[in-house]
Amino acid sequence: MATKTLNTVQRSSMAQIIPVMFCFFAMGFVDLVGTASNYVQKDLGLSDSQANLFPSLVFFWFLIFSVPTGLLMNKIGRKRTVIVSLVLTLVSLVIPMFGDSFTLMLIAFSLLGIGNALMQTSLNPLVSNLIAPSRLASTLTFGQFVKAIASFLAPILAAWGATTSMMTFGFGWRVLFPIYAVVCLFSISILGATPIEEERPDKASSIVSCFKLLGRPFILLCFIGIMCHVGIDVGTNTTAPKLLMERLGMTLEAAGFATSVYFIFRTIGCFTGSIILSKMKARTFFLISVAMMLAGMCLLFVADTLTMLYVGIGLIGYGNSNIFSIVFAQALNYTADEKNEVSGLMIMGLFGGTIFPLAMGYASDVMGAQAGAVAVMTIGVLYLVMYTFKISKN
């Protein structure tokens, strides 16, 4: 395989890095689904199980498209694959401008999920063409920090649109879609105009080879760990505002800030995690993280004040911020010869964002309270506690 020299990588300029960081910001658009689903539920009078279909549908496509995206990258290159993902994301953001019917939102969220599946799979390898290996991890972590900014801005923009008639052009809470669409169009333009020299593609992995790896116990544990991480992430994003409305009688617009609280602490966690992990063993930091998440879930079960609910949400946000990177690294380090297959399989694990919201919605409907959704997420946290003891001690 032809590789670039280190000097070539190190000559990458900010003019190349900045467009890629805009793509990471666009990657964060997928997290608007939690906020949007709550508003659609209110507008259409949906049950919890019906509303949670939206985030579930978004993450369903990771199961279908993660490995095929690897094949697409081999044919058209990483940069072009990222641009394809941005175009799909742009279309998904334009559709809700024409209404918020159940069918329209299903189509929009499906395209958003497909676009994000392509982006998650192709953007990180694209960064490796620009950054020296010694700086790759820190750059990817900063990319997650940029992504998180888009995530916690979504509920703020939606609440602003829902409560402000001026400058929203009648979109209401849906004003976040045209705003993000403009950013997405800008990302397509500047990335398309940025020359990036790419490595010759690796041998493509296949769906069959990926699923064969599940026969290895540790890889299976990592796969489920990724599913739990994403399920808790999407679940908290969706359930936090509902808890505030249920227990404190808040309006959706006011309660929507709970999602921002989650992403603010997740953003802080992404920013500080790379520093902590350079000084602390991954297993120790992972244990601290899941302990914070477990404490946060306990608070969500019993808290009935705004402050304590925010504390619980913040603990979950910070604790969950570095779970993905640690589990992903553990899986890659487990095998030296099949990293492409392992990488594809771990991205497929984002399918957990489909399973958890569905289970949470049904549990909430059965119990008649959001405690049902919290119980489902707590099961995911308990699995991660168990997983902690399988992590390498080194």
PDB file of N, CA, C and O in Angstrom, residues 63 67 206-227 331 334-335 338 341-342 344-349 351 383:
ATOM      1  N   LEU A  63     -26.401   0.072  11.018  1.00  0.00           N
ATOM      2  CA  LEU A  63     -26.314  -1.371  10.838  1.00  0.00           C
ATOM      3  C   LEU A  63     -26.181  -1.730   9.362  1.00  0.00           C
ATOM      4  O   LEU A  63     -25.465  -2.661   9.003  1.00  0.00           O
ATOM      5  N   VAL A  67     -20.393  -0.873   6.830  1.00  0.00           N
ATOM      6  CA  VAL A  67     -19.425  -1.649   6.035  1.00  0.00           C
ATOM      7  C   VAL A  67     -19.492  -1.305   4.552  1.00  0.00           C
ATOM      8  O   VAL A  67     -18.444  -1.125   3.912  1.00  0.00           O
ATOM      9  N   SER A 206     -15.648  -6.901   4.602  1.00  0.00           N
ATOM     10  CA  SER A 206     -16.957  -7.356   4.159  1.00  0.00           C
ATOM     11  C   SER A 206     -17.863  -7.575   5.351  1.00  0.00           C
ATOM     12  O   SER A 206     -17.409  -7.693   6.492  1.00  0.00           O
ATOM     13  N   ILE A 207     -19.149  -7.619   5.079  1.00  0.00           N
ATOM     14  CA  ILE A 207     -20.111  -7.852   6.142  1.00  0.00           C
ATOM     15  C   ILE A 207     -19.875  -9.220   6.771  1.00  0.00           C
ATOM     16  O   ILE A 207     -19.953  -9.382   7.990  1.00  0.00           O
ATOM     17  N   VAL A 208     -19.583 -10.206   5.940  1.00  0.00           N
ATOM     18  CA  VAL A 208     -19.359 -11.563   6.454  1.00  0.00           C
ATOM     19  C   VAL A 208     -18.164 -11.590   7.395  1.00  0.00           C
ATOM     20  O   VAL A 208     -18.227 -12.154   8.494  1.00  0.00           O
ATOM     21  N   SER A 209     -17.056 -10.966   6.991  1.00  0.00           N
ATOM     22  CA  SER A 209     -15.855 -10.983   7.834  1.00  0.00           C
ATOM     23  C   SER A 209     -16.086 -10.226   9.133  1.00  0.00           C
ATOM     24  O   SER A 209     -15.553 -10.587  10.187  1.00  0.00           O
ATOM     25  N   CYS A 210     -16.898  -9.155   9.055  1.00  0.00           N
ATOM     26  CA  CYS A 210     -17.207  -8.413  10.280  1.00  0.00           C
ATOM     27  C   CYS A 210     -17.974  -9.279  11.273  1.00  0.00           C
ATOM     28  O   CYS A 210     -17.626  -9.348  12.452  1.00  0.00           O
ATOM     29  N   PHE A 211     -19.008  -9.934  10.803  1.00  0.00           N
ATOM     30  CA  PHE A 211     -19.833 -10.719  11.713  1.00  0.00           C
ATOM     31  C   PHE A 211     -19.102 -11.943  12.250  1.00  0.00           C
ATOM     32  O   PHE A 211     -19.398 -12.408  13.349  1.00  0.00           O
ATOM     33  N   LYS A 212     -18.140 -12.451  11.519  1.00  0.00           N
ATOM     34  CA  LYS A 212     -17.348 -13.568  12.018  1.00  0.00           C
ATOM     35  C   LYS A 212     -16.575 -13.168  13.274  1.00  0.00           C
ATOM     36  O   LYS A 212     -16.322 -14.004  14.148  1.00  0.00           O
ATOM     37  N   LEU A 213     -16.196 -11.891  13.357  1.00  0.00           N
ATOM     38  CA  LEU A 213     -15.438 -11.433  14.518  1.00  0.00           C
ATOM     39  C   LEU A 213     -16.258 -11.470  15.804  1.00  0.00           C
ATOM     40  O   LEU A 213     -15.702 -11.480  16.897  1.00  0.00           O
ATOM     41  N   LEU A 214     -17.574 -11.486  15.672  1.00  0.00           N
ATOM     42  CA  LEU A 214     -18.408 -11.570  16.871  1.00  0.00           C
ATOM     43  C   LEU A 214     -18.250 -12.911  17.574  1.00  0.00           C
ATOM     44  O   LEU A 214     -18.680 -13.062  18.720  1.00  0.00           O
ATOM     45  N   GLY A 215     -17.632 -13.868  16.899  1.00  0.00           N
ATOM     46  CA  GLY A 215     -17.357 -15.157  17.533  1.00  0.00           C
ATOM     47  C   GLY A 215     -16.235 -15.074  18.542  1.00  0.00           C
ATOM     48  O   GLY A 215     -16.038 -16.012  19.329  1.00  0.00           O
ATOM     49  N   ARG A 216     -15.501 -13.974  18.539  1.00  0.00           N
ATOM     50  CA  ARG A 216     -14.449 -13.760  19.531  1.00  0.00           C
ATOM     51  C   ARG A 216     -15.069 -13.040  20.732  1.00  0.00           C
ATOM     52  O   ARG A 216     -15.588 -11.925  20.590  1.00  0.00           O
ATOM     53  N   PRO A 217     -15.031 -13.634  21.906  1.00  0.00           N
ATOM     54  CA  PRO A 217     -15.759 -13.084  23.063  1.00  0.00           C
ATOM     55  C   PRO A 217     -15.468 -11.622  23.355  1.00  0.00           C
ATOM     56  O   PRO A 217     -16.402 -10.846  23.619  1.00  0.00           O
ATOM     57  N   PHE A 218     -14.190 -11.211  23.311  1.00  0.00           N
ATOM     58  CA  PHE A 218     -13.885  -9.830  23.670  1.00  0.00           C
ATOM     59  C   PHE A 218     -14.424  -8.852  22.639  1.00  0.00           C
ATOM     60  O   PHE A 218     -14.908  -7.761  22.987  1.00  0.00           O
ATOM     61  N   ILE A 219     -14.365  -9.210  21.348  1.00  0.00           N
ATOM     62  CA  ILE A 219     -14.915  -8.352  20.305  1.00  0.00           C
ATOM     63  C   ILE A 219     -16.425  -8.211  20.486  1.00  0.00           C
ATOM     64  O   ILE A 219     -16.994  -7.127  20.324  1.00  0.00           O
ATOM     65  N   LEU A 220     -17.083  -9.287  20.851  1.00  0.00           N
ATOM     66  CA  LEU A 220     -18.526  -9.235  21.105  1.00  0.00           C
ATOM     67  C   LEU A 220     -18.826  -8.303  22.281  1.00  0.00           C
ATOM     68  O   LEU A 220     -19.774  -7.507  22.237  1.00  0.00           O
ATOM     69  N   LEU A 221     -18.013  -8.395  23.353  1.00  0.00           N
ATOM     70  CA  LEU A 221     -18.198  -7.512  24.503  1.00  0.00           C
ATOM     71  C   LEU A 221     -18.030  -6.043  24.096  1.00  0.00           C
ATOM     72  O   LEU A 221     -18.793  -5.174  24.539  1.00  0.00           O
ATOM     73  N   CYS A 222     -17.040  -5.761  23.250  1.00  0.00           N
ATOM     74  CA  CYS A 222     -16.814  -4.390  22.782  1.00  0.00           C
ATOM     75  C   CYS A 222     -17.983  -3.903  21.929  1.00  0.00           C
ATOM     76  O   CYS A 222     -18.426  -2.756  22.054  1.00  0.00           O
ATOM     77  N   PHE A 223     -18.471  -4.770  21.074  1.00  0.00           N
ATOM     78  CA  PHE A 223     -19.596  -4.425  20.199  1.00  0.00           C
ATOM     79  C   PHE A 223     -20.818  -4.033  21.030  1.00  0.00           C
ATOM     80  O   PHE A 223     -21.464  -3.018  20.781  1.00  0.00           O
ATOM     81  N   ILE A 224     -21.117  -4.842  22.041  1.00  0.00           N
ATOM     82  CA  ILE A 224     -22.261  -4.541  22.913  1.00  0.00           C
ATOM     83  C   ILE A 224     -21.984  -3.268  23.714  1.00  0.00           C
ATOM     84  O   ILE A 224     -22.896  -2.474  23.978  1.00  0.00           O
ATOM     85  N   GLY A 225     -20.721  -3.063  24.112  1.00  0.00           N
ATOM     86  CA  GLY A 225     -20.360  -1.849  24.832  1.00  0.00           C
ATOM     87  C   GLY A 225     -20.639  -0.596  24.014  1.00  0.00           C
ATOM     88  O   GLY A 225     -21.142   0.401  24.538  1.00  0.00           O
ATOM     89  N   ILE A 226     -20.314  -0.641  22.709  1.00  0.00           N
ATOM     90  CA  ILE A 226     -20.604   0.485  21.821  1.00  0.00           C
ATOM     91  C   ILE A 226     -22.114   0.708  21.736  1.00  0.00           C
ATOM     92  O   ILE A 226     -22.605   1.841  21.766  1.00  0.00           O
ATOM     93  N   MET A 227     -22.879  -0.379  21.637  1.00  0.00           N
ATOM     94  CA  MET A 227     -24.333  -0.276  21.578  1.00  0.00           C
ATOM     95  C   MET A 227     -24.886   0.402  22.836  1.00  0.00           C
ATOM     96  O   MET A 227     -25.774   1.258  22.751  1.00  0.00           O
ATOM     97  N   ALA A 331     -10.889  -2.495  21.238  1.00  0.00           N
ATOM     98  CA  ALA A 331     -11.206  -3.443  20.168  1.00  0.00           C
ATOM     99  C   ALA A 331     -10.121  -3.459  19.098  1.00  0.00           C
ATOM    100  O   ALA A 331      -9.707  -4.528  18.622  1.00  0.00           O
ATOM    101  N   TYR A 334      -6.932  -5.189  20.203  1.00  0.00           N
ATOM    102  CA  TYR A 334      -7.093  -6.622  20.445  1.00  0.00           C
ATOM    103  C   TYR A 334      -6.561  -7.450  19.282  1.00  0.00           C
ATOM    104  O   TYR A 334      -6.081  -8.573  19.466  1.00  0.00           O
ATOM    105  N   THR A 335      -6.642  -6.905  18.086  1.00  0.00           N
ATOM    106  CA  THR A 335      -6.174  -7.630  16.906  1.00  0.00           C
ATOM    107  C   THR A 335      -5.354  -6.698  16.027  1.00  0.00           C
ATOM    108  O   THR A 335      -5.720  -5.541  15.827  1.00  0.00           O
ATOM    109  N   GLU A 338      -6.716  -7.275  11.615  1.00  0.00           N
ATOM    110  CA  GLU A 338      -8.081  -7.135  11.105  1.00  0.00           C
ATOM    111  C   GLU A 338      -8.719  -5.839  11.592  1.00  0.00           C
ATOM    112  O   GLU A 338      -9.900  -5.798  11.937  1.00  0.00           O
ATOM    113  N   GLU A 341     -11.857  -4.613   9.617  1.00  0.00           N
ATOM    114  CA  GLU A 341     -13.078  -5.339   9.965  1.00  0.00           C
ATOM    115  C   GLU A 341     -13.593  -4.932  11.341  1.00  0.00           C
ATOM    116  O   GLU A 341     -14.798  -4.733  11.535  1.00  0.00           O
ATOM    117  N   VAL A 342     -12.664  -4.792  12.299  1.00  0.00           N
ATOM    118  CA  VAL A 342     -13.064  -4.394  13.654  1.00  0.00           C
ATOM    119  C   VAL A 342     -13.658  -2.988  13.639  1.00  0.00           C
ATOM    120  O   VAL A 342     -14.682  -2.720  14.281  1.00  0.00           O
ATOM    121  N   GLY A 344     -15.195  -1.426  11.153  1.00  0.00           N
ATOM    122  CA  GLY A 344     -16.529  -1.485  10.565  1.00  0.00           C
ATOM    123  C   GLY A 344     -17.548  -2.051  11.527  1.00  0.00           C
ATOM    124  O   GLY A 344     -18.673  -1.558  11.627  1.00  0.00           O
ATOM    125  N   LEU A 345     -17.140  -3.062  12.266  1.00  0.00           N
ATOM    126  CA  LEU A 345     -18.062  -3.704  13.205  1.00  0.00           C
ATOM    127  C   LEU A 345     -18.407  -2.766  14.354  1.00  0.00           C
ATOM    128  O   LEU A 345     -19.570  -2.705  14.794  1.00  0.00           O
ATOM    129  N   MET A 346     -17.422  -2.023  14.862  1.00  0.00           N
ATOM    130  CA  MET A 346     -17.701  -1.108  15.958  1.00  0.00           C
ATOM    131  C   MET A 346     -18.654   0.011  15.519  1.00  0.00           C
ATOM    132  O   MET A 346     -19.536   0.421  16.278  1.00  0.00           O
ATOM    133  N   ILE A 347     -18.496   0.508  14.289  1.00  0.00           N
ATOM    134  CA  ILE A 347     -19.417   1.521  13.787  1.00  0.00           C
ATOM    135  C   ILE A 347     -20.819   0.935  13.649  1.00  0.00           C
ATOM    136  O   ILE A 347     -21.826   1.600  13.920  1.00  0.00           O
ATOM    137  N   MET A 348     -20.894  -0.335  13.268  1.00  0.00           N
ATOM    138  CA  MET A 348     -22.203  -0.990  13.210  1.00  0.00           C
ATOM    139  C   MET A 348     -22.853  -1.040  14.588  1.00  0.00           C
ATOM    140  O   MET A 348     -24.081  -1.069  14.714  1.00  0.00           O
ATOM    141  N   GLY A 349     -22.031  -1.025  15.630  1.00  0.00           N
ATOM    142  CA  GLY A 349     -22.557  -1.040  16.992  1.00  0.00           C
ATOM    143  C   GLY A 349     -23.353   0.205  17.339  1.00  0.00           C
ATOM    144  O   GLY A 349     -24.101   0.209  18.325  1.00  0.00           O
ATOM    145  N   PHE A 351     -25.802   0.986  16.056  1.00  0.00           N
ATOM    146  CA  PHE A 351     -27.183   0.513  15.945  1.00  0.00           C
ATOM    147  C   PHE A 351     -27.871   0.487  17.311  1.00  0.00           C
ATOM    148  O   PHE A 351     -29.107   0.460  17.392  1.00  0.00           O
ATOM    149  N   TYR A 383     -24.090  -2.935  32.327  1.00  0.00           N
ATOM    150  CA  TYR A 383     -23.258  -3.734  31.414  1.00  0.00           C
ATOM    151  C   TYR A 383     -21.860  -3.121  31.319  1.00  0.00           C
ATOM    152  O   TYR A 383     -20.849  -3.844  31.341  1.00  0.00           O
TER     153      TYR A 383
END
